[in-house]
Short mmCIF file of C-alpha atoms in Angstrom, two decimals:
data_model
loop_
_atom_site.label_atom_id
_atom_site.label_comp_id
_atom_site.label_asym_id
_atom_site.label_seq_id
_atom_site.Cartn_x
_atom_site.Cartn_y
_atom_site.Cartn_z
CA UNK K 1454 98.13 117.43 -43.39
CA UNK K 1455 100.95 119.17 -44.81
CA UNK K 1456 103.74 117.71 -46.58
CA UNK K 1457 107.51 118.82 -47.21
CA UNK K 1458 110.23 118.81 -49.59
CA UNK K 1459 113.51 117.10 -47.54
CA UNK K 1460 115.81 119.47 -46.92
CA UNK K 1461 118.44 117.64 -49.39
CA UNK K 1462 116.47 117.27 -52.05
CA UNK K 1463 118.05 119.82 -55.00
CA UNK K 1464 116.09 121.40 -57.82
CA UNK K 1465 115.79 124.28 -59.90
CA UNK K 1466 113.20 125.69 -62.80
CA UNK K 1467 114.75 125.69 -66.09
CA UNK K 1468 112.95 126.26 -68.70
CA UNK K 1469 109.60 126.29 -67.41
CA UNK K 1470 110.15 122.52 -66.37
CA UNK K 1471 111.77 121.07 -62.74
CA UNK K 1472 114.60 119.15 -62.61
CA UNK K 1473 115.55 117.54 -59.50
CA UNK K 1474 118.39 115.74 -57.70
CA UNK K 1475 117.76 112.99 -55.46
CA UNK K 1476 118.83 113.68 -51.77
CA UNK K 1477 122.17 112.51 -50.79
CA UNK K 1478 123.15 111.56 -54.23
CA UNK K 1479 123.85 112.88 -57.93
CA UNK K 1480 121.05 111.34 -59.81
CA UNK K 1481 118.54 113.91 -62.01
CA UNK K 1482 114.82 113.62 -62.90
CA UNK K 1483 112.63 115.88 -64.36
CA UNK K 1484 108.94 116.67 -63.63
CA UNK K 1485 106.21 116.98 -65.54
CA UNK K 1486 104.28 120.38 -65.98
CA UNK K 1487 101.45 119.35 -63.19
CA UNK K 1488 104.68 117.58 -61.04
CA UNK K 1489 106.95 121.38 -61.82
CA UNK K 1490 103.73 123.12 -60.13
CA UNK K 1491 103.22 120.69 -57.15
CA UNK K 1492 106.79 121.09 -56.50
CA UNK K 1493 106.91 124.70 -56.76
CA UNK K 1494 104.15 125.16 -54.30
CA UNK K 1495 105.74 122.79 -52.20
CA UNK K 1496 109.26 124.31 -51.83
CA UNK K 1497 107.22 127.59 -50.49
CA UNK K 1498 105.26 125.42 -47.70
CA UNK K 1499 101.88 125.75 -49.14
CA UNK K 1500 99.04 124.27 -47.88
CA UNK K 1501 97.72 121.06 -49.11
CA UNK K 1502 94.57 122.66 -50.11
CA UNK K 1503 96.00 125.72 -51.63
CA UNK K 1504 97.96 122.82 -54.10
CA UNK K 1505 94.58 121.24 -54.98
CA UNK K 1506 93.18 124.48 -55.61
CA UNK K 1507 95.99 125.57 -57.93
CA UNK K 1508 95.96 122.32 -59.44
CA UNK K 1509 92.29 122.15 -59.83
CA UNK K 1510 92.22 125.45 -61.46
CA UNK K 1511 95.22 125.17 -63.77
CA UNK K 1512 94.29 122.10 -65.02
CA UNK K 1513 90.33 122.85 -65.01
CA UNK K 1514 89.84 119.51 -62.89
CA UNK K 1515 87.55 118.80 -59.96
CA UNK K 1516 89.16 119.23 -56.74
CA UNK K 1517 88.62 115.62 -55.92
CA UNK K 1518 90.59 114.61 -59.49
CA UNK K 1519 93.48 117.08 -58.17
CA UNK K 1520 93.64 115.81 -54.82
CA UNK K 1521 93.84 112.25 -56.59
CA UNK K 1522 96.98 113.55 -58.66
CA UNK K 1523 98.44 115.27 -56.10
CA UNK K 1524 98.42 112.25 -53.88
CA UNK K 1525 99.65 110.02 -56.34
CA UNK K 1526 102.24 113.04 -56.65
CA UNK K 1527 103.56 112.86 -53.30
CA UNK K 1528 103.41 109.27 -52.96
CA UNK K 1529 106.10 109.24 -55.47
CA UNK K 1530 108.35 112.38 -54.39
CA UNK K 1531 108.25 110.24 -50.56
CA UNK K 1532 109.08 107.15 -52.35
CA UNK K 1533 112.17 108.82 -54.11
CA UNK K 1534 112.89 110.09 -50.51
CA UNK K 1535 112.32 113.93 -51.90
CA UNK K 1536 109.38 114.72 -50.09
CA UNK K 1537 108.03 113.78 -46.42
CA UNK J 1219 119.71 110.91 -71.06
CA UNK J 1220 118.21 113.46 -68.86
CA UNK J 1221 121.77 115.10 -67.97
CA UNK J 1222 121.99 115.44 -71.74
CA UNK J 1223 118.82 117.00 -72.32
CA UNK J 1224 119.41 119.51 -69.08
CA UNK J 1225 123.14 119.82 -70.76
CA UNK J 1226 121.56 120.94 -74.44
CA UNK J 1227 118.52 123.04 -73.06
CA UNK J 1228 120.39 124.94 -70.53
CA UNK J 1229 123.03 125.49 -73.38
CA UNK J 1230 120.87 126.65 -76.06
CA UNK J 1231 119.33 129.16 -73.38
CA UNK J 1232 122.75 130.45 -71.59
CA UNK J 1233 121.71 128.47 -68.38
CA UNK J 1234 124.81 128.16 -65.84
CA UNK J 1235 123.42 125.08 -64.68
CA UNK J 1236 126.25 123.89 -63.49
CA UNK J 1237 129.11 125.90 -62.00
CA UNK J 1238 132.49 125.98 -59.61
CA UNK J 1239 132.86 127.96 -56.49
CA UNK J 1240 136.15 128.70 -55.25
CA UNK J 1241 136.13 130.01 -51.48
CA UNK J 1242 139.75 130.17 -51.10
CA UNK J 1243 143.12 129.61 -52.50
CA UNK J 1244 144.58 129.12 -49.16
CA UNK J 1245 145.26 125.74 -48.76
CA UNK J 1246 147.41 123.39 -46.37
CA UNK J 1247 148.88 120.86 -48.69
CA UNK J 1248 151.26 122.00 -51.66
CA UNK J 1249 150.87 119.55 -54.31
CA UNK J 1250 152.96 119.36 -57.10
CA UNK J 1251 150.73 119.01 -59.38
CA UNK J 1252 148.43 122.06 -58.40
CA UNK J 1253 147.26 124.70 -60.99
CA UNK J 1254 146.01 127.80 -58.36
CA UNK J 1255 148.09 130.56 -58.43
CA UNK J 1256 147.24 132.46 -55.51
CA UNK J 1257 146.25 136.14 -55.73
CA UNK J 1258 146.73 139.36 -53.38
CA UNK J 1259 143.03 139.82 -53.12
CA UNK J 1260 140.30 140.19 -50.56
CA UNK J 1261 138.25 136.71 -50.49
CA UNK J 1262 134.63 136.98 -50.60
CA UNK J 1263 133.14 137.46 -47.64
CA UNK J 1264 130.58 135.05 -46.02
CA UNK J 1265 127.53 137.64 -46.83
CA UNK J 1266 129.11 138.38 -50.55
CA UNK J 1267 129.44 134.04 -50.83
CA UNK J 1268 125.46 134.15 -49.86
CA UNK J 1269 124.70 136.99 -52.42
CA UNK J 1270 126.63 134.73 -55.01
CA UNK J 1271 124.60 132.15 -54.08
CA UNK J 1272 121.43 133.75 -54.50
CA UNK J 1273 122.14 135.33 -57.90
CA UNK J 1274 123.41 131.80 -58.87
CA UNK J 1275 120.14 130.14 -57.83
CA UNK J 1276 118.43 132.89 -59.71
CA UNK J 1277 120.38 132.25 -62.74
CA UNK J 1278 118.98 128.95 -62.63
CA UNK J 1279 122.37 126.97 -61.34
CA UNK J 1280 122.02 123.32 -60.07
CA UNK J 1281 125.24 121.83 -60.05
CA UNK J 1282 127.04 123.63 -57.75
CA UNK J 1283 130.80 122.31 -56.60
CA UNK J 1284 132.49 124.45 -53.71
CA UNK J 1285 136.11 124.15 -54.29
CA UNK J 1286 139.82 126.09 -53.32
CA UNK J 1287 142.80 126.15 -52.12
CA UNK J 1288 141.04 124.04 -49.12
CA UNK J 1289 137.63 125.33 -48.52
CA UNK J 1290 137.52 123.61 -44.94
CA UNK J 1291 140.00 126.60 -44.29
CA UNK J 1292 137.34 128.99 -44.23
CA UNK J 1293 135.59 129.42 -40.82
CA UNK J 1294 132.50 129.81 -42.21
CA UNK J 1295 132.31 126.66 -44.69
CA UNK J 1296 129.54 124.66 -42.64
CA UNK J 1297 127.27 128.36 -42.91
CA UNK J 1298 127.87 128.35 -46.79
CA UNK J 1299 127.36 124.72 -47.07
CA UNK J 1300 124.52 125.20 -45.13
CA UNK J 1301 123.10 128.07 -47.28
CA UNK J 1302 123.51 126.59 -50.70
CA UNK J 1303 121.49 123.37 -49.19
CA UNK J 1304 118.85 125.31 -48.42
CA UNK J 1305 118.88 126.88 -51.54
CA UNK J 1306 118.54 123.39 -53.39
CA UNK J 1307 121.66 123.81 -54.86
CA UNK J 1308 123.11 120.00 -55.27
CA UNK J 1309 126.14 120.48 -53.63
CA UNK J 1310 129.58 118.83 -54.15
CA UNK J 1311 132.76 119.91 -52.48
CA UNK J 1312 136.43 119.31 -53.21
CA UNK J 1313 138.57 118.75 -50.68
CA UNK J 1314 142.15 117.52 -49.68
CA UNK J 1315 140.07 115.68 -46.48
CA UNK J 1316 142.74 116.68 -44.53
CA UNK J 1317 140.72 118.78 -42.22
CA UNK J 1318 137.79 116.21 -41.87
CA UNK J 1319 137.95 114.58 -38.54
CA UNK J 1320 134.19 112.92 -36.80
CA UNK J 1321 133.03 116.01 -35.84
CA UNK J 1322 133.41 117.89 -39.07
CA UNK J 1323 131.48 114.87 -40.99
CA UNK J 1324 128.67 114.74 -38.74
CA UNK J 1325 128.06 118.30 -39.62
CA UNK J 1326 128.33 117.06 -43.13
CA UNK J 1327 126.29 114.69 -43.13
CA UNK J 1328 123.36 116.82 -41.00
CA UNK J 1329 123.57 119.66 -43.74
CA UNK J 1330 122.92 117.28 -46.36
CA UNK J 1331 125.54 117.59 -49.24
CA UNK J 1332 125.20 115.58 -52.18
CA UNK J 1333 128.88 114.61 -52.69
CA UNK J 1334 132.08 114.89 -51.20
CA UNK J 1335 134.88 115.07 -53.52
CA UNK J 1336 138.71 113.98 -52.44
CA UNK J 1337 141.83 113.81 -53.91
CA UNK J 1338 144.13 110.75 -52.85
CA UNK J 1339 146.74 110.02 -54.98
CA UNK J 1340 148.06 106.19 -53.41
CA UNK J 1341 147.31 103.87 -51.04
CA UNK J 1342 151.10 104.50 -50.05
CA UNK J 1343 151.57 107.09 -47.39
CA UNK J 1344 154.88 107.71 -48.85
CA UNK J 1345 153.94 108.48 -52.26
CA UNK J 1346 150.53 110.32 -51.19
CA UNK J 1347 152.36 112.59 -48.90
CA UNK J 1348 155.19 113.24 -51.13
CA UNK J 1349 152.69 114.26 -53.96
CA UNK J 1350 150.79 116.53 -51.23
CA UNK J 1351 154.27 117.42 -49.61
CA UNK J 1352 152.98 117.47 -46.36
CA UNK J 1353 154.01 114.45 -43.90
CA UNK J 1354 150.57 112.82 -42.76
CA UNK J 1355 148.07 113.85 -45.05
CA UNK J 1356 147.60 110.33 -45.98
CA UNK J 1357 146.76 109.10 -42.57
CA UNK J 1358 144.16 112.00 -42.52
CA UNK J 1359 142.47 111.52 -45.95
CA UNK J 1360 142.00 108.02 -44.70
CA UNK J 1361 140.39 108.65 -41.44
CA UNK J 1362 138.16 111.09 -43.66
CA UNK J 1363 137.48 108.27 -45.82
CA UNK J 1364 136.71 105.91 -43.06
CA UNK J 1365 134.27 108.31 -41.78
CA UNK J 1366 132.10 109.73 -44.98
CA UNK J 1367 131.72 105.90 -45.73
CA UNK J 1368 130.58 105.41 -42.01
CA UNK J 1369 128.09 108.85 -42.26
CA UNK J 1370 127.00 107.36 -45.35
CA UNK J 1371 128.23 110.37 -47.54
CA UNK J 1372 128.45 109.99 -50.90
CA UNK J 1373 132.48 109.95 -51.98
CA UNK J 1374 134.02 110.61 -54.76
CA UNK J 1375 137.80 109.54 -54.87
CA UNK J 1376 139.53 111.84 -57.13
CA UNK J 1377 143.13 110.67 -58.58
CA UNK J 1378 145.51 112.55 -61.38
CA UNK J 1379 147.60 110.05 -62.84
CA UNK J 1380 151.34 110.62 -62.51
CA UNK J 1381 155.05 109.10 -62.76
CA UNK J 1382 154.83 107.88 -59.16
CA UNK J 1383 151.36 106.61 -58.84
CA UNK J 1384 149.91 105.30 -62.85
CA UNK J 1385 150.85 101.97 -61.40
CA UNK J 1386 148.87 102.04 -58.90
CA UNK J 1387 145.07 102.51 -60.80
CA UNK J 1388 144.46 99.04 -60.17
CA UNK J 1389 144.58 99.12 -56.30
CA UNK J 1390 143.03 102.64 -55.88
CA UNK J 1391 140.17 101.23 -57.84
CA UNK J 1392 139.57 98.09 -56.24
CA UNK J 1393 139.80 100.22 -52.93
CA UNK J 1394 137.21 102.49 -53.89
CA UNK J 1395 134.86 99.81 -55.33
CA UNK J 1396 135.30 97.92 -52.13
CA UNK J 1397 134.50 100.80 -50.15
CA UNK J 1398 131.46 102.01 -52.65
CA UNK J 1399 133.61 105.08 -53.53
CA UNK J 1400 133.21 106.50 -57.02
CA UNK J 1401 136.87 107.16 -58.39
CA UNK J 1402 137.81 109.27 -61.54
CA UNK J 1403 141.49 109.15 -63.12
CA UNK J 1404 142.36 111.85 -65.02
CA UNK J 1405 145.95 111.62 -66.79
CA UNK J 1406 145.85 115.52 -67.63
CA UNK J 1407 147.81 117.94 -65.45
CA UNK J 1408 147.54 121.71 -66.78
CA UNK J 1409 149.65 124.26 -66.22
CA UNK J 1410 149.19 127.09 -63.55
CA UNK J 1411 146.62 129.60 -64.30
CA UNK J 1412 149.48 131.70 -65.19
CA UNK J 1413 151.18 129.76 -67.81
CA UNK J 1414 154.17 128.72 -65.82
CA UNK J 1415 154.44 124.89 -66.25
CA UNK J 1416 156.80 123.83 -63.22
CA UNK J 1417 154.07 121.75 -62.04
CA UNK J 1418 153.72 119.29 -64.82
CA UNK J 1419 157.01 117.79 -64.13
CA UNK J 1420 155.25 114.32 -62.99
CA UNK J 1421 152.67 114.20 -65.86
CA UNK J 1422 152.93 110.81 -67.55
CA UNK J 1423 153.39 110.55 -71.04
CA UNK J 1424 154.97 108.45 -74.19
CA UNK J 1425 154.04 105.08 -73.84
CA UNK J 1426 152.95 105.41 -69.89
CA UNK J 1427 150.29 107.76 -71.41
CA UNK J 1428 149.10 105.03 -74.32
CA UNK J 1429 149.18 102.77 -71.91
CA UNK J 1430 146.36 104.11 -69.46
CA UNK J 1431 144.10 105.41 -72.71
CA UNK J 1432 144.13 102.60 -74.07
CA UNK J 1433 142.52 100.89 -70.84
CA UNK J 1434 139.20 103.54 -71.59
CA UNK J 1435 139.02 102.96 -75.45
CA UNK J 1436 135.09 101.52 -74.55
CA UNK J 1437 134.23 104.97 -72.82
CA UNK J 1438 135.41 107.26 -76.07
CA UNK J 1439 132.65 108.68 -77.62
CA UNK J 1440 132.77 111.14 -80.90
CA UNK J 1441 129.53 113.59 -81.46
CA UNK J 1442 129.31 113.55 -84.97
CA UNK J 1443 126.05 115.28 -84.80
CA UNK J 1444 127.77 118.13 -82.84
CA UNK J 1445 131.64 117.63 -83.76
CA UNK J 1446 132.25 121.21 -81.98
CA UNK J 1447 131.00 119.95 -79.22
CA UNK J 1448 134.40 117.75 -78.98
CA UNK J 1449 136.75 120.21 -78.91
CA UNK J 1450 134.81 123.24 -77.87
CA UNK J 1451 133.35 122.92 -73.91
CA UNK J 1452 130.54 124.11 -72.32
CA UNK J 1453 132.28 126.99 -70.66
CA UNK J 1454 130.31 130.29 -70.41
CA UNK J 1455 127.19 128.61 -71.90
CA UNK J 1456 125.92 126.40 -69.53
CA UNK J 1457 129.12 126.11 -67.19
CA UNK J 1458 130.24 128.83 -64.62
CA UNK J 1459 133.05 129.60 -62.72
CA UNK J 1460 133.95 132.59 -59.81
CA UNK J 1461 137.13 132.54 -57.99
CA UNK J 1462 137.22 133.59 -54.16
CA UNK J 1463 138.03 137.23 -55.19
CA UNK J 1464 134.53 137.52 -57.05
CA UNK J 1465 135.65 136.96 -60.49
CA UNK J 1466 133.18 135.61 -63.06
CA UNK J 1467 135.08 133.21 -65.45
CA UNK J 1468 134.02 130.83 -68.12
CA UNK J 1469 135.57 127.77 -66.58
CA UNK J 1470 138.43 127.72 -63.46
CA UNK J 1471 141.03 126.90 -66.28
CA UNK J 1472 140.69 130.01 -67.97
CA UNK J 1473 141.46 132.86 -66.18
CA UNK J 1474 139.83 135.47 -68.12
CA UNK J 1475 137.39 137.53 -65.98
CA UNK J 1476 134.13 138.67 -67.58
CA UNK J 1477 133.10 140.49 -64.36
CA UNK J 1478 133.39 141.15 -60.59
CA UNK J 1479 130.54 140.50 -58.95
CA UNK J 1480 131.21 142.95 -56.00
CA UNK J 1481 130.80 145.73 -59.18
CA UNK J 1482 128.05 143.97 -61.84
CA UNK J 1483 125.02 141.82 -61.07
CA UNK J 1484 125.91 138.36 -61.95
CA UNK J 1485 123.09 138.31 -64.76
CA UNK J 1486 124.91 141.63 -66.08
CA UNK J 1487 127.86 139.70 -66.16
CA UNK J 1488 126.92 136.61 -67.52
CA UNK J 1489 124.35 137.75 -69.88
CA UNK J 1490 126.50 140.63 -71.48
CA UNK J 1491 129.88 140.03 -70.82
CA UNK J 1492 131.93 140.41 -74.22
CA UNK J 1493 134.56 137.83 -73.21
CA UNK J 1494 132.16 135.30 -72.49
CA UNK J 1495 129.72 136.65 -75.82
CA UNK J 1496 133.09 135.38 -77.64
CA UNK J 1497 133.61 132.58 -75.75
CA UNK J 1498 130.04 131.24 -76.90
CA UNK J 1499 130.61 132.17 -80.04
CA UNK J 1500 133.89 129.79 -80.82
CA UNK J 1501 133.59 127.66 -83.74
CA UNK J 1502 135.26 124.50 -85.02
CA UNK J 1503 136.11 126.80 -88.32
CA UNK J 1504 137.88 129.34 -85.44
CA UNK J 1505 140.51 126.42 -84.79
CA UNK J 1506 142.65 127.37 -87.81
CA UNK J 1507 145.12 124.47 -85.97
CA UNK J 1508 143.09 121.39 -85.24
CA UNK J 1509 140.17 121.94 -88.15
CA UNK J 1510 141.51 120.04 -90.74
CA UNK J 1511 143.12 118.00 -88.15
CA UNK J 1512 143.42 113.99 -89.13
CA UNK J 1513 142.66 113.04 -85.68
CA UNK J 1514 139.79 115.64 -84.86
CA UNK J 1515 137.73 112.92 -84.08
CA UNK J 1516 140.13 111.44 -81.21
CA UNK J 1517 140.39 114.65 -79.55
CA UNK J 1518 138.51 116.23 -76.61
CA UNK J 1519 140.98 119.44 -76.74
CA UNK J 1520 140.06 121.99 -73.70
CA UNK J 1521 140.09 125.54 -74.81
CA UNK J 1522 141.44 126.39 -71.22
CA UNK J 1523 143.83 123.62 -71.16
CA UNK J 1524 144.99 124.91 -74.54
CA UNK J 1525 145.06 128.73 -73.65
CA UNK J 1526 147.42 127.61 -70.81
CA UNK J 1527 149.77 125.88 -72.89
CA UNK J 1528 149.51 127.99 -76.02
CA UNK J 1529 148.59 131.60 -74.71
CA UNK J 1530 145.28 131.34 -77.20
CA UNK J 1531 142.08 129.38 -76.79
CA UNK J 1532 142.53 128.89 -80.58
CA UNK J 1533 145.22 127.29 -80.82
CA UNK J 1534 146.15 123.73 -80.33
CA UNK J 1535 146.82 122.04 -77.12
CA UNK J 1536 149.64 120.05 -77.25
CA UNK J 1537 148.69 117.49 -74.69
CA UNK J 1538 144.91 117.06 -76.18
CA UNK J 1539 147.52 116.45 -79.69
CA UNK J 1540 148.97 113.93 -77.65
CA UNK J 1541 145.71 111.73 -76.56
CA UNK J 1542 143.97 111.91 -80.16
CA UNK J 1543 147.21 110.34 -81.63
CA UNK J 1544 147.05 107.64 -79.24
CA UNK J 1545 143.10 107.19 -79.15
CA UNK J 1546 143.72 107.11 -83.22
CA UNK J 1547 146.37 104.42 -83.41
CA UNK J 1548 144.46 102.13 -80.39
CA UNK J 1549 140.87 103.21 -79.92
CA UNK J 1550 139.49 102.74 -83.92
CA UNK J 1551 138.44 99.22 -83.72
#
């Protein structure tokens, strides 16, 4: 299954961290480091797998923790209408 | 609190994270109040816009507002708008609405921009229209209006406050909040980027002017930790500007180029630009005028507002003089 950042959904890297804006309106959040990476990989259409791979080995988790997070992750960015 | 923090980080590290885009200066209204001076100049071209865009993006800007003259004049506005989306740019553009009929928001709304800003100065046609100067704008900003808030586009209703409509800042917000409009008054009018103040003739001021600061005494806020920070902006550290002919400026109210883009990489520009090196290097000690000023903290003076009405972005601006006096006699309670 592959998942995708809505196509209103702003952000940009500064400073080695994400910050975001909410589709359709002007409010900000920031990511986290692991929520930065996800997002990253996630603007350039990777594969779910490839994410829990990249999470897995950047954070030196199992692949089943990093498939937890990146759940979690994405249950969040849909929620916030940034992902779908 | 995380605008500040983006604000302060992307400041410390020269970040444009936010930024102004102007596509044009053409523009079918003629408002009296309007500060464009329009120059004999190629605009950008559509490709040249996209390369802007990408170096932007690169630079690490967010907050990106397209702006003119009109930029629904330019035939390829949906393409740009378009382009910057997809670039995850959040994207805000300033408009008279004039041009914005059911089809044209529908596009809108299916490229996705964050905010659509408009400029209506009554909820009299008369007075609208005479501040635009063209006979049935009004009717047109309101059939804009009527259809953002039916696309579900998110509005902002922007209104300078002058001699023929300050009366009126009850109704115009009442109509936005009914409508779920965001409005912002602003009671400053500058002068036209080339000095030349014939458009300030319906700026309010004297009591008129008390009168409507006094109403946003709650909302004044002083940074002691960072006085600077009150009377010197963000312009050329975190804030960017380039005008339709490619020009790289610290903010659209100061017309100092630090760079064409079609002849310098925007990160050549931005990053080494000696204009914009002395820019960020401004002090509150540089402000020989306002330093030792008794109502410093009262004042949000803008260097561009005060290099239009002094010639020097050292000197004092008369009308910031004017609002600190005010904000001191009614706002330190």
């Amino acid at each position: 299954m592959g998942y995708k950042i809505e196509k209103g959904a702003a952000g940009r890297e500064i400073n080695g961290k994400y910050y975001i804006v909410l589709p359709k309106e002007m409010k900000l959040i920031k990511l986290n480091n692991s929520g930065s990476l996800i997002f990253d990989l996630l603007c350039k259409n990777t594969k779910e797998t490839a994410i829990v791979k990249a999470l897995s080995e950047k954070y030196e988790i199992t692949a089943k923790e990093a498939a937890k997070d990146l759940a979690a992750f994405i249950k969040e960015l849909k929620k916030a209408k940034i992902a779908r | 609190m995380i605008e500040k923090e983006l604000a302060e980080i992307s400041e410390e590290n020269l970040i444009p994270a936010w930024g102004m885009l102007e596509l044009t200066h053409r523009c079918n209204t003629k408002c009296s109040h309007c500060y464009v001076v329009r120059q004999k100049k190629t605009e950008l071209s559509t490709r040249e816009v996209k390369d802007v865009l990408d170096q932007l993006a690169e630079a690490g800007n967010l907050f990106l507002a397209f702006t003119g003259g009109e930029p629904f004049l330019r035939k390829d506005i949906y393409e740009i708008l378009e382009y910057a989306v997809k670039k995850r740019f959040a994207v805000t553009v300033l408009t008279n609405a004039t041009l914005l009929d059911t089809a044209a928001v529908k596009k809108l709304k299916k490229i996705g921009i964050h905010e659509l800003s408009t400029s209506l100065y009554s909820l009299k046609a008369e007075v609208h229209d005479g501040v635009t100067r063209v006979r049935g704008s009004f009717l047109k900003v309101m059939r804009a209006l009527k259809e953002l808030k039916k696309a579900g586009i998110s509005v902002k209703v922007k209104c300078p406050l002058l001699t023929v409509n300050y009366s009126e800042k009850k109704a115009l917000t009442d109509f936005a909040k009914s409508n779920g409009f965001k409005i912002l008054f602003d009671p400053t009018i500058a002068p036209k980027n080339d000095g030349n103040v014939e458009n300030t003739g319906q700026k309010i001021e004297g009591e008129i002017l008390a009168g409507v600061i006094k109403q946003h005494c709650a909302g004044w806020q002083y940074s002691t930790k960072f006085p600077e920070r009150n009377v010197i902006c963000s312009a050329g550290k975190n804030f960017i500007a380039i005008n339709p002919y490619g020009d790289v400026l610290p903010c659209l109210q100061i017309p100092h180029t630090a760079g064409n883009i079609r002849e310098k990489s925007l990160k050549e520009i931005w990053l080494n630009s000696p204009m914009l090196n002395k820019m960020r290097g401004m002090k509150l000690s540089d402000l020989k005028e306002c330093v030792n000023c008794e109502n410093i903290r009262y004042c949000n003076r803008c260097p561009g507002l005060a290099l239009l009405e002094s010639g020097s972005l050292y000197k004092k601006s008369g009308s910031a003089c004017e609002m600190a006096a005010i904000r001191s006699g009614h706002c330190n309670g």
